[in-house]
Coordinates of C-alpha atoms and ligand atoms in Angstrom, one line a residue:
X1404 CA 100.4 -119.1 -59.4
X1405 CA 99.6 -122.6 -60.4
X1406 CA 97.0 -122.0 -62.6
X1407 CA 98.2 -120.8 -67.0
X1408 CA 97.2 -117.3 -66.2
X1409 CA 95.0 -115.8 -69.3
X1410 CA 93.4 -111.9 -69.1
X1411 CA 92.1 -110.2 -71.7
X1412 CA 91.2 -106.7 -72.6
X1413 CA 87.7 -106.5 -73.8
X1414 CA 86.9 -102.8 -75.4
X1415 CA 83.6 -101.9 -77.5
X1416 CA 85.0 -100.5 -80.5
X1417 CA 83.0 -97.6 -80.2
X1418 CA 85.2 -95.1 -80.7
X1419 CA 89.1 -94.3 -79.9
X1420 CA 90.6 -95.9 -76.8
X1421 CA 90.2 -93.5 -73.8
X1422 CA 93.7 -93.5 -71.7
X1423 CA 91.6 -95.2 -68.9
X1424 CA 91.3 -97.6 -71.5
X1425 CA 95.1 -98.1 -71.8
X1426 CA 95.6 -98.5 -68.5
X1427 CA 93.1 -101.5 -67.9
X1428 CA 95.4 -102.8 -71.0
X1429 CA 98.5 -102.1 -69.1
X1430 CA 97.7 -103.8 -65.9
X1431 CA 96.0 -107.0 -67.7
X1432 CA 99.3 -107.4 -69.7
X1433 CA 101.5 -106.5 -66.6
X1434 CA 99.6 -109.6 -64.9
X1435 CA 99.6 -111.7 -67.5
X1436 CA 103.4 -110.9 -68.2
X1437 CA 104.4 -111.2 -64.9
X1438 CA 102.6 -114.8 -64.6
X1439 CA 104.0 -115.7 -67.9
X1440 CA 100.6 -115.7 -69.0
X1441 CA 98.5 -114.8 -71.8
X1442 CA 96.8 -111.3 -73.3
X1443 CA 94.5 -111.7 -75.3
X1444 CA 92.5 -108.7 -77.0
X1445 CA 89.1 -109.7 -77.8
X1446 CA 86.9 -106.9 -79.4
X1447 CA 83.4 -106.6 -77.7
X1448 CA 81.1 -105.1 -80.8
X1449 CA 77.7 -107.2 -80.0
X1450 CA 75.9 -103.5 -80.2
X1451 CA 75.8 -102.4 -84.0
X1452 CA 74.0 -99.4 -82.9
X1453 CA 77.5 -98.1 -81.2
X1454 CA 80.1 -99.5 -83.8
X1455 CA 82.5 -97.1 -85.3
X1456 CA 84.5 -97.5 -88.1
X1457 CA 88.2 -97.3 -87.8
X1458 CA 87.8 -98.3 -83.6
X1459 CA 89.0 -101.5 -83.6
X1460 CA 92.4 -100.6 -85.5
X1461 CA 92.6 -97.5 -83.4
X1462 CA 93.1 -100.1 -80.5
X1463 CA 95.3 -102.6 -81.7
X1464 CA 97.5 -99.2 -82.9
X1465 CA 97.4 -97.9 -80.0
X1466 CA 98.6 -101.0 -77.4
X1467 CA 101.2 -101.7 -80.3
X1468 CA 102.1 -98.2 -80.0
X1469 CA 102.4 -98.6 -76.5
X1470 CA 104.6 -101.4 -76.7
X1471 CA 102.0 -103.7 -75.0
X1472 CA 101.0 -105.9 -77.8
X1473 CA 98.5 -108.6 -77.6
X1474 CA 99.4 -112.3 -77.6
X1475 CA 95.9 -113.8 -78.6
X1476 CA 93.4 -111.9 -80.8
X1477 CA 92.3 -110.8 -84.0
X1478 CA 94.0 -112.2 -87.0
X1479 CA 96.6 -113.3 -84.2
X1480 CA 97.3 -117.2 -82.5
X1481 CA 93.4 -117.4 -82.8
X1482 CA 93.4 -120.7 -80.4
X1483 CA 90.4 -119.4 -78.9
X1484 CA 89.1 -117.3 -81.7
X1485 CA 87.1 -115.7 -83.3
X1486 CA 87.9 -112.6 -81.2
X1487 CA 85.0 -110.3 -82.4
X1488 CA 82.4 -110.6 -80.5
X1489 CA 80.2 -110.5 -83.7
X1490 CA 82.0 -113.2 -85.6
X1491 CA 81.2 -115.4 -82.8
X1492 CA 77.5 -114.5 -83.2
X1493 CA 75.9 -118.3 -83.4
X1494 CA 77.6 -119.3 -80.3
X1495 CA 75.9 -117.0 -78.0
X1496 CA 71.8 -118.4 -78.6
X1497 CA 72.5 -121.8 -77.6
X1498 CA 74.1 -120.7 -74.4
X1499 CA 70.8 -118.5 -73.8
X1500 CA 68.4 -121.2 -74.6
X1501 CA 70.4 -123.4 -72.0
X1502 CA 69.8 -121.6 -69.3
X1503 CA 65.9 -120.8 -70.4
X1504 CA 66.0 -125.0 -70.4
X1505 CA 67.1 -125.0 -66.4
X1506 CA 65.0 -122.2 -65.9
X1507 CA 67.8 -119.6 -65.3
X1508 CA 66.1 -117.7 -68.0
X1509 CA 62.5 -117.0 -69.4
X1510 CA 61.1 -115.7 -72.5
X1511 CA 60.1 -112.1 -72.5
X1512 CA 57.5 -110.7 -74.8
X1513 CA 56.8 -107.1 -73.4
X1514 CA 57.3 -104.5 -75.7
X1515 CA 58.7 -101.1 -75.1
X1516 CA 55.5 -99.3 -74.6
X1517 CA 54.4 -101.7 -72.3
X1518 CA 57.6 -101.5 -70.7
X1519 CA 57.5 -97.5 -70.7
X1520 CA 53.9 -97.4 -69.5
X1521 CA 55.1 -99.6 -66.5
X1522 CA 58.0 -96.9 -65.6
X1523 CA 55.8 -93.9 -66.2
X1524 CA 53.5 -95.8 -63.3
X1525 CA 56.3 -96.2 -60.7
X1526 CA 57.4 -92.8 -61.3
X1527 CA 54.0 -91.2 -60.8
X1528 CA 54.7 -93.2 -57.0
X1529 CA 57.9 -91.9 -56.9
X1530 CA 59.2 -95.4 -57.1
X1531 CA 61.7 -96.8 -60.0
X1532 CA 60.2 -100.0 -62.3
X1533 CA 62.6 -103.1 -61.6
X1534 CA 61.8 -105.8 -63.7
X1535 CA 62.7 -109.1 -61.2
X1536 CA 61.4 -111.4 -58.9
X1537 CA 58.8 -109.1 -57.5
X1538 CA 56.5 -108.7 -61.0
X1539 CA 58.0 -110.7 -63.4
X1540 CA 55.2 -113.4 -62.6
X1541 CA 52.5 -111.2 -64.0
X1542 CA 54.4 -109.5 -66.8
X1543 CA 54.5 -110.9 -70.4
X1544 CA 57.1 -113.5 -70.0
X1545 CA 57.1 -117.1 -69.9
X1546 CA 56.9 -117.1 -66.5
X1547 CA 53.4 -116.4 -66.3
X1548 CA 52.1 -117.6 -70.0
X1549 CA 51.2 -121.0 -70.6
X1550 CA 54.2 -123.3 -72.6
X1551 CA 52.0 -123.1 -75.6
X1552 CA 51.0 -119.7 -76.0
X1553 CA 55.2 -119.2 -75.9
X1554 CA 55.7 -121.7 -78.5
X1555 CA 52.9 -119.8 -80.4
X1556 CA 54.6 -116.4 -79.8
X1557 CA 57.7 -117.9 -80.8
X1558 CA 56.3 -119.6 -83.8
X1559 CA 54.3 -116.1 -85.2
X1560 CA 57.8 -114.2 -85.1
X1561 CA 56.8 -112.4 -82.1
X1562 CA 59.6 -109.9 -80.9
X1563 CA 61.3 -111.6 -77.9
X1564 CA 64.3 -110.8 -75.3
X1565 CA 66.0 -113.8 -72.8
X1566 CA 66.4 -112.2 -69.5
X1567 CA 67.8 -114.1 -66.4
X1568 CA 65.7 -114.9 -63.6
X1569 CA 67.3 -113.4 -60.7
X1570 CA 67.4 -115.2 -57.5
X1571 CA 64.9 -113.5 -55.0
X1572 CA 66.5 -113.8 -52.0
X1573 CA 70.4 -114.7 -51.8
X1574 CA 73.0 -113.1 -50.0
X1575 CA 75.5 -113.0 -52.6
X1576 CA 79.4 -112.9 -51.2
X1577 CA 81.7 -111.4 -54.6
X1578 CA 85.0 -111.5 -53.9
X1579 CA 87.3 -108.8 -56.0
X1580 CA 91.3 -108.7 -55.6
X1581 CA 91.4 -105.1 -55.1
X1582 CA 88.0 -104.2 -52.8
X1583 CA 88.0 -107.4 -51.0
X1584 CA 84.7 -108.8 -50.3
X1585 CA 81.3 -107.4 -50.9
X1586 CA 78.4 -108.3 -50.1
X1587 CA 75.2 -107.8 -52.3
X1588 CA 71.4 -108.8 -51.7
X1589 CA 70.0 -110.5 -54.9
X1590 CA 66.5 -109.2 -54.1
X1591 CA 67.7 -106.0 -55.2
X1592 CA 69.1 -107.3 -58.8
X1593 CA 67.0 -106.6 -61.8
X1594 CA 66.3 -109.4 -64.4
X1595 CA 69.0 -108.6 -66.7
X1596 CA 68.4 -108.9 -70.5
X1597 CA 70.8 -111.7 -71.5
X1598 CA 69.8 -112.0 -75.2
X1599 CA 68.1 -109.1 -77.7
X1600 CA 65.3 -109.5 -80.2
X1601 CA 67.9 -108.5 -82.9
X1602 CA 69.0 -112.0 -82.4
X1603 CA 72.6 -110.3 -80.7
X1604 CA 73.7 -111.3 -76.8
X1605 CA 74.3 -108.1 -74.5
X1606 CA 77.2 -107.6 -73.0
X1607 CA 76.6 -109.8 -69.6
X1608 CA 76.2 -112.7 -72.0
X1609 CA 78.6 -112.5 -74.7
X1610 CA 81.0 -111.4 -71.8
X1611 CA 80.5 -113.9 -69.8
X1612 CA 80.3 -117.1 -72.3
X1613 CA 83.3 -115.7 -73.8
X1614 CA 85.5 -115.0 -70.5
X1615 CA 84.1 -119.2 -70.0
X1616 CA 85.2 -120.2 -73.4
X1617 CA 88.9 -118.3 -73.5
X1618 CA 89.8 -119.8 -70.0
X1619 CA 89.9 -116.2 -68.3
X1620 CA 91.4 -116.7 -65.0
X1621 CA 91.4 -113.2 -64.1
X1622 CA 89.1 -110.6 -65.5
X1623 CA 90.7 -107.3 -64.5
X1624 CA 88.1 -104.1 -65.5
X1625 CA 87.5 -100.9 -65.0
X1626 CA 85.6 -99.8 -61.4
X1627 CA 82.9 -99.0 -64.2
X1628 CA 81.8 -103.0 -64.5
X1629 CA 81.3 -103.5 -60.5
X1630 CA 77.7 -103.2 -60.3
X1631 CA 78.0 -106.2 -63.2
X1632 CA 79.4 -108.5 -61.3
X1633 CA 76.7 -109.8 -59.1
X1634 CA 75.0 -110.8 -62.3
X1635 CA 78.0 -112.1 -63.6
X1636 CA 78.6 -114.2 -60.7
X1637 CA 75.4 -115.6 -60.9
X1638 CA 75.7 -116.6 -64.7
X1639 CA 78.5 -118.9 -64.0
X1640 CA 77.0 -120.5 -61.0
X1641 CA 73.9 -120.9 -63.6
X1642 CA 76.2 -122.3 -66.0
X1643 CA 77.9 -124.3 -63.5
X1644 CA 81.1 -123.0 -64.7
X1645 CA 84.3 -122.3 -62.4
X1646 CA 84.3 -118.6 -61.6
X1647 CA 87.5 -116.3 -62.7
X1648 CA 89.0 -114.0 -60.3
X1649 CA 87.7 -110.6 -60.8
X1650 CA 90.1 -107.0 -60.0
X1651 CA 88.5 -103.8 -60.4
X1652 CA 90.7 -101.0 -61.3
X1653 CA 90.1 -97.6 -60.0
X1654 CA 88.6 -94.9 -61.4
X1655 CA 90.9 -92.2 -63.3
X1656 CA 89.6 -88.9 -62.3
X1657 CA 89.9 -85.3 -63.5
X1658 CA 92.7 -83.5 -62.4
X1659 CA 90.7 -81.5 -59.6
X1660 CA 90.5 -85.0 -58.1
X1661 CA 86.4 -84.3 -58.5
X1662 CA 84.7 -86.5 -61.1
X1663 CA 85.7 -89.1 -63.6
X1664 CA 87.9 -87.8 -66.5
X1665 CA 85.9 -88.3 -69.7
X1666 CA 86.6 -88.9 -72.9
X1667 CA 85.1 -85.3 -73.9
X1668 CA 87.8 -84.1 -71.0
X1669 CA 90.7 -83.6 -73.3
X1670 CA 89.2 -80.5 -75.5
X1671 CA 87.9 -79.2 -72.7
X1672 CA 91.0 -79.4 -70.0
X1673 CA 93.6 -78.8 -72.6
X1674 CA 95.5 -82.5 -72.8
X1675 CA 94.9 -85.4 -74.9
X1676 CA 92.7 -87.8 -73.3
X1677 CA 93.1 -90.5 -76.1
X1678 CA 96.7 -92.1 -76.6
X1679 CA 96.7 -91.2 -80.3
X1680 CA 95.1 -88.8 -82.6
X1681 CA 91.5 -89.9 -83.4
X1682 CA 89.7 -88.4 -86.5
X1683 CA 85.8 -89.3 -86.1
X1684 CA 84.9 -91.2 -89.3
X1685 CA 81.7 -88.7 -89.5
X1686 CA 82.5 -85.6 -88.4
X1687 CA 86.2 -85.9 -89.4
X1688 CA 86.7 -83.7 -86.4
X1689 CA 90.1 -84.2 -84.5
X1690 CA 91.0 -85.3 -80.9
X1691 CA 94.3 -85.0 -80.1
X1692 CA 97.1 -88.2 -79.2
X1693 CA 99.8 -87.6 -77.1
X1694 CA 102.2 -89.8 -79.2
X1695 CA 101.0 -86.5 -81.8
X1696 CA 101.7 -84.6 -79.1
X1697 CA 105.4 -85.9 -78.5
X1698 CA 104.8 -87.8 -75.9
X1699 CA 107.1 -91.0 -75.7
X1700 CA 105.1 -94.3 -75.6
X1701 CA 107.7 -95.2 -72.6
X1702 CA 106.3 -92.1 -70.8
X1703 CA 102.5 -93.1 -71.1
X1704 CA 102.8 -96.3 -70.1
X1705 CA 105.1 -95.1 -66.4
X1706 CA 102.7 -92.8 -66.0
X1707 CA 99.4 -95.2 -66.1
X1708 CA 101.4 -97.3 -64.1
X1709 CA 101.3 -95.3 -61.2
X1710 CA 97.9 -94.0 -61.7
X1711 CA 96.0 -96.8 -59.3
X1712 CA 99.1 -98.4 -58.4
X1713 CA 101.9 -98.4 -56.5
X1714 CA 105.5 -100.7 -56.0
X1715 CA 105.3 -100.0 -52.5
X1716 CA 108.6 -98.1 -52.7
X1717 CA 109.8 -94.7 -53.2
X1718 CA 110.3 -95.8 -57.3
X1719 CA 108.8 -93.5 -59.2
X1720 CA 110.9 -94.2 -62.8
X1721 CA 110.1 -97.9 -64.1
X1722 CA 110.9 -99.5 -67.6
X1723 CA 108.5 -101.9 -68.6
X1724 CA 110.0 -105.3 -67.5
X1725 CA 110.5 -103.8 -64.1
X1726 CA 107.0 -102.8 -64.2
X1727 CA 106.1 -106.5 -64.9
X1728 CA 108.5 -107.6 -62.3
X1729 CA 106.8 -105.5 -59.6
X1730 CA 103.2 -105.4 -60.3
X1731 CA 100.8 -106.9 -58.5
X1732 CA 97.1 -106.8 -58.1
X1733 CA 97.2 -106.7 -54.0
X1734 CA 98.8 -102.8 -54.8
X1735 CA 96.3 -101.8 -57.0
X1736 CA 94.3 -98.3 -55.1
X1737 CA 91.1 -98.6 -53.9
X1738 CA 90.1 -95.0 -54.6
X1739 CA 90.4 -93.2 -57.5
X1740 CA 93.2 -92.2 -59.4
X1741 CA 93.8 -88.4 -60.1
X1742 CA 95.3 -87.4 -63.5
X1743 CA 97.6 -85.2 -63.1
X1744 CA 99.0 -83.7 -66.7
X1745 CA 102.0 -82.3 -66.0
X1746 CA 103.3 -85.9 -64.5
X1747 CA 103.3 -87.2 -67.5
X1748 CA 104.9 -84.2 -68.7
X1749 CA 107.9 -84.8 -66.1
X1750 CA 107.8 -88.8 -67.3
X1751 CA 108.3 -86.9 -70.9
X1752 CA 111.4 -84.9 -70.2
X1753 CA 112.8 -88.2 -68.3
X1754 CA 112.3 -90.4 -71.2
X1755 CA 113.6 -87.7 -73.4
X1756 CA 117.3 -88.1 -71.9
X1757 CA 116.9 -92.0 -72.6
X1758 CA 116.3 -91.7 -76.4
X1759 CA 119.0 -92.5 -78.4
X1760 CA 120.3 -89.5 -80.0
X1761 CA 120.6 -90.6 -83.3
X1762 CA 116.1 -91.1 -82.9
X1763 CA 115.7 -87.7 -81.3
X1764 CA 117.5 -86.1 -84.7
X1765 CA 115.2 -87.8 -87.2
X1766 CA 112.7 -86.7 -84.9
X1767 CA 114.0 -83.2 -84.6
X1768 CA 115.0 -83.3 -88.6
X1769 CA 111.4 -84.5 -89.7
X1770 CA 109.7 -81.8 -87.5
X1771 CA 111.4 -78.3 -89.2
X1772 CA 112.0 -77.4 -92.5
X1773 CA 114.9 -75.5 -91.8
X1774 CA 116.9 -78.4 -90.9
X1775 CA 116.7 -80.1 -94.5
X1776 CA 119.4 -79.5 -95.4
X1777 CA 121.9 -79.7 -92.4
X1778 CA 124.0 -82.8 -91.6
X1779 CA 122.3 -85.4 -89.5
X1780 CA 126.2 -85.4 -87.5
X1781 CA 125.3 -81.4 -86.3
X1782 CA 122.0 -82.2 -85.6
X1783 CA 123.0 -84.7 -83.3
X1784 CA 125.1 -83.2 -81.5
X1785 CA 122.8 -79.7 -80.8
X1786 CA 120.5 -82.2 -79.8
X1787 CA 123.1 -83.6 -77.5
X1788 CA 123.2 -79.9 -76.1
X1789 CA 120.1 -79.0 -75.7
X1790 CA 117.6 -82.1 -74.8
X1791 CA 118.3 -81.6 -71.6
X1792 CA 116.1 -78.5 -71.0
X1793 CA 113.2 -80.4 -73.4
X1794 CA 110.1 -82.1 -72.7
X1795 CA 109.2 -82.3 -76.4
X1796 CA 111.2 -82.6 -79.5
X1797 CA 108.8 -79.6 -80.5
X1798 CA 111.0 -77.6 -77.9
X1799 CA 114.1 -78.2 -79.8
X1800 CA 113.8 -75.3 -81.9
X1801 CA 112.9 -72.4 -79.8
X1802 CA 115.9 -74.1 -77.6
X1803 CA 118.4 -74.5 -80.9
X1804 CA 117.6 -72.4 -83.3
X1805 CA 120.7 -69.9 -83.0
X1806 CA 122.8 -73.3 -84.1
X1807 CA 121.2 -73.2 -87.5
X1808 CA 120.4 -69.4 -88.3
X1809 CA 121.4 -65.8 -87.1
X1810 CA 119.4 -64.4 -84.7
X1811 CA 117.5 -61.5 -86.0
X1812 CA 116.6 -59.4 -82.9
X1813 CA 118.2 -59.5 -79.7
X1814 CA 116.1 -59.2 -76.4
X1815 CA 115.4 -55.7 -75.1
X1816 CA 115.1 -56.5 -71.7
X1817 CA 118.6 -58.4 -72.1
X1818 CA 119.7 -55.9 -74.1
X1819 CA 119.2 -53.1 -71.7
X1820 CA 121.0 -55.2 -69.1
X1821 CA 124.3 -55.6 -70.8
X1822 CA 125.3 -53.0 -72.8
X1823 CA 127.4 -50.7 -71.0
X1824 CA 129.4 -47.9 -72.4
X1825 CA 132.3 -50.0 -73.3
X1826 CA 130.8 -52.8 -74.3
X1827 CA 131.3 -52.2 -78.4
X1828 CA 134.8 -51.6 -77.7
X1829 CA 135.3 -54.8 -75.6
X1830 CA 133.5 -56.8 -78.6
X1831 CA 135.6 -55.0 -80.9
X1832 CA 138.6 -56.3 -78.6
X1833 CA 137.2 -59.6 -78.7
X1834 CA 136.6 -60.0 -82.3
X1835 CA 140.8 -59.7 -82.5
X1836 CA 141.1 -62.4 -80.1
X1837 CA 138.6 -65.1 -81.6
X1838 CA 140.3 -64.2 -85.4
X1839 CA 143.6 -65.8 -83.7
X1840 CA 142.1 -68.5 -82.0
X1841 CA 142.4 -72.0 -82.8
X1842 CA 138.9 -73.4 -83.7
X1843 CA 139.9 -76.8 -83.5
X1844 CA 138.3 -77.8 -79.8
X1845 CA 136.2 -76.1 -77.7
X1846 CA 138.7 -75.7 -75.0
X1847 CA 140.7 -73.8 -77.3
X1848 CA 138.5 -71.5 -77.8
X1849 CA 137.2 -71.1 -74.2
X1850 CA 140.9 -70.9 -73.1
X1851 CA 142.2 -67.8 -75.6
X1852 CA 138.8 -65.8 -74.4
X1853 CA 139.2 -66.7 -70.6
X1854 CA 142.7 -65.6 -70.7
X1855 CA 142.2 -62.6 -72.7
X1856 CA 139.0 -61.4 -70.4
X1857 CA 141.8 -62.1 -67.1
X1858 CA 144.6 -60.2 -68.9
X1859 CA 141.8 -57.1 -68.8
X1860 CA 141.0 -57.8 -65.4
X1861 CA 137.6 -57.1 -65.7
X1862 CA 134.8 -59.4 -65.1
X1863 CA 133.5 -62.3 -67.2
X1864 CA 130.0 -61.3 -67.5
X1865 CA 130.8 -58.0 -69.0
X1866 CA 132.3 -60.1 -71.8
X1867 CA 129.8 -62.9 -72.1
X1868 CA 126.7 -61.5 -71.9
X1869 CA 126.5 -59.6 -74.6
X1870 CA 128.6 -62.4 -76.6
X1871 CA 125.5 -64.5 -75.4
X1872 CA 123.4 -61.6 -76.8
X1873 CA 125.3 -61.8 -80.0
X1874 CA 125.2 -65.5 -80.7
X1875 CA 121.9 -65.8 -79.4
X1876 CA 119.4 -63.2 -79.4
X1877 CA 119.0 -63.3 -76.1
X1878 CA 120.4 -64.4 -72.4
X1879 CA 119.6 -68.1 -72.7
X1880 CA 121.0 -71.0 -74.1
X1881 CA 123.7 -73.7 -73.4
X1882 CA 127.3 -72.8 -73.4
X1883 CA 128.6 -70.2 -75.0
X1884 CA 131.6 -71.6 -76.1
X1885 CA 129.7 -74.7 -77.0
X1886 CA 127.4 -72.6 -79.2
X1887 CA 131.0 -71.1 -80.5
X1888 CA 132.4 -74.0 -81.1
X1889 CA 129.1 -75.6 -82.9
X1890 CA 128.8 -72.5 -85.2
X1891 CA 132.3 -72.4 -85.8
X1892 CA 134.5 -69.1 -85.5
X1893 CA 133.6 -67.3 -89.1
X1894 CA 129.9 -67.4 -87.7
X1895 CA 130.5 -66.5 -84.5
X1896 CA 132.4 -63.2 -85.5
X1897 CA 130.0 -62.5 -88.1
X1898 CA 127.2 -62.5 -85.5
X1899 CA 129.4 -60.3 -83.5
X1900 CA 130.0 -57.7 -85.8
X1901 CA 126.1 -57.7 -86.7
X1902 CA 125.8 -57.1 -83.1
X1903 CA 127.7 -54.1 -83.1
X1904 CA 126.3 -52.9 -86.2
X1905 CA 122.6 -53.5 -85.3
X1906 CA 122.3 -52.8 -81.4
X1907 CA 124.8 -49.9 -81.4
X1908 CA 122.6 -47.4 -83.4
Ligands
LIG762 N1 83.2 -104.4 -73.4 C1 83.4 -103.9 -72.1 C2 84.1 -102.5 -72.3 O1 83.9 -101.9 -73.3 C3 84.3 -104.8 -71.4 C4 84.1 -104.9 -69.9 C5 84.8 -106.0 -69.3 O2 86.1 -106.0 -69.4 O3 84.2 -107.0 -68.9 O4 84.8 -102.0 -71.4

């Protein structure tokens, strides 16, 4: 690409950052990355109706969280700064009044009764009430008043919005990296509000003048923003400004495949929707985060990957830089993207095995007060043992907890199973055995009971199930003679002789 690639992710801080969200993040900074471009966050609050408190730095969290940090954007290389939308407030009237000057925009004076009587009318017809080139003549705009009567409008502090005057009859050919080319008939755009009477641009403005005024080369958006980009188009051809290539990304839909996966999704379906916890400033209610959750940030950001793209190979495991190496636009899906929980689950148990060990035991340390007190070394290396069989570091315990405490039931069902009329005696037997052994590796260990259990010529389950049972609490677990080992002998015959004591009554 010849051109200094520069994309930016554009949210309303209206509330937190919906994992959609994220993933129009992801691909704008796997572009620009790629490109050796720039990502630039810029923070889209132009309606103060919709501003919540505590949005924006949920956002800039969250991508940092993610590990897909801006380059340009608030309080950050501010080249092309401000980034807030509303700190960039005086820019956006002069823009508006330029285009009213080469008549690309009018004055419009109606007010909302008017404008609500008019929709009440074309809804008696069964018709709906497009303000554009069909009425706009004879509506109460400066299309159809005389200059002075505006000026005097103007001058009395009459209420006015800017709206663009749509072309009546252009075949308009948008060309988007992902659909291709579509075609749209301007006769069927509305006349857009550009500017508000609060003296604030809408979106299509600010958007646009901004995208213009960063050097956007690529504006990659959610499937959401399509039907904006006729107008769009048409405001930089009105401004007479190059046009940036547009990409938009799929939708991300529930995972029924039917319907698009909302942000009130997440209480309802059972998964976090958001990529960390959000507490609403108002209601101080809770929505939950999957980093809370114990998801790792490499596991969210896989996962999005894939959801609307694809490498065009079999790949399904990517760190981030090979993400940037392989990502391209031309791959993005047409169709929507299904979410599919328990993939980012299996991303979660992947990831797990690629921690270091040293960061799952803080992890593991921090999350249960029994471990307090214990050794960061042993925790460590249980963790070692049992991650495998994770998806969470909130499985570790119901996984591990027989290397820190006794159990204090064993399992019926696994009782029932293994206790055979001998089976006291052979524990008995056993506990002789394990008093001599040498504790110093596990092999030793595992050796003197292998050979003893051969010297009896009977078989090795009717020796280490219910030394399972014993250690344990029930059939399941790594090892047994890693678990021995771990524990350490004195425990292990302790918990066998509490074995016999408890289950043999
Ligand atoms: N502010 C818009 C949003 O909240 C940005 C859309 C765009 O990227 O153009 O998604």
């Amino acid at each position: 690409m010849s051109q200094n690639v520069r994309v930016r992710f554009a949210p309303s801080p209206t509330g937190p950052l919906h994992i959609g969200g994220v993933r129009t993040a992801l691909y704008n900074y796997l572009f620009a990355k790629k490109h050796n471009g720039t990502f630039i966050l810029r923070i889209e609050d132009t309606d103060k109706n919709r501003y919540v408190e505590g949005a924006e730095n949920y956002i800039i969290n969250a991508l940092n969280w993610c590990g897909i940090p801006f380059d340009e954007g608030p309080e950050k290389n501010e080249n092309c700064g401000p980034y807030r939308q509303s700190e960039r407030q005086s820019i956006y009237r002069d823009y508006a009044l330029k285009l009213i000057e080469t008549k690309k925009a009018y004055y419009a004076f109606d007010s909302t009764t008017e404008l609500n009587n008019l929709r009440k009318e074309e809804e008696k017809k069964g018709e709906t009430f497009v303000y554009n080139w069909r009425n706009r003549t004879s509506l109460n705009n400066s299309l159809s008043l005389t200059p002075d009567e505006v000026a005097n409008k103007i001058a009395n502090g009459e209420d006015y919005v800017i709206r663009f005057y749509s072309p009546s009859n252009e075949t308009l050919e948008l060309k988007d990296l992902v659909r291709g080319v579509i075609t749209i008939q301007s006769a069927n755009l509305d006349d857009k509000i550009l500017f508000k009477s609060d003296g604030m641009p809408t979106y299509h403005l600010a958007n646009v003048v901004d995208d213009h005024l960063m050097n956007i080369t690529h504006v990659i958006r959610g499937e959401e923003w399509l039907p904006s980009l006729a107008l769009h188009h048409l405001l930089y051809g009105a401004f007479d400004w190059d046009t940036p290539k547009f990409a938009h990304l799929p939708l991300i839909l529930k995972p029924t495949g039917k319907g698009k996966l909302s942000k009130r999704d997440g209480d309802k379906l059972g998964f976090p929707v958001f990529p960390l916890e959000w507490i609403d400033p108002h209601t101080h209610n809770s929505s939950r985060g999957y980093r809370e959750d114990g998801y790792f940030a490499e596991s969210m950001i896989n996962f999005l990957a894939l959801l609307g793209w694809n490498s065009g190979s079999e790949q399904e495991i990517f760190t981030l830089s090979e993400l940037v190496n392989s990502f391209d636009l031309e791959r993005v899906h047409k169709s929507g993207a299904r979410f599919d929980p328990e993939k980012i689950k299996w991303f979660n148990h992947h990831y797990m095995q690629k921690q270091s060990t040293q960061h799952l035991g803080v992890l593991f340390k921090n999350s249960q007060d029994e471990l307090s007190e214990v050794s960061n070394q042993y925790i460590e290396a249980v963790v070692d043992l049992i991650k495998e069989r994770a998806t969470f570091v909130t499985d570790f315990w119901e996984l591990s907890s027989f290397f820190f405490v006794n159990p204090d039931t064993y399992d019926a069902k696994a009782l029932k199973k293994t206790l055979k009329e001998d089976t006291f005696d052979l524990m008995r037997s056993l506990l002789i055995v394990l008093n001599t052994a040498d504790a110093g590796s596990k092999k030793a260990i595992e050796q003197s009971v292998k050979d003893w259990i051969l010297s009896k010529n009977i078989g090795f389950g009717r020796i280490m199930m219910p030394l399972r049972l014993a250690l344990v609490g029930a059939l399941k677990g790594p090892d047994v003679f890693d678990i021995i080992y771990m524990i350490g002998l004195d425990k292990t015959i302790h918990r066998i002789n509490k074995f016999i004591t408890k289950s043999n009554t």
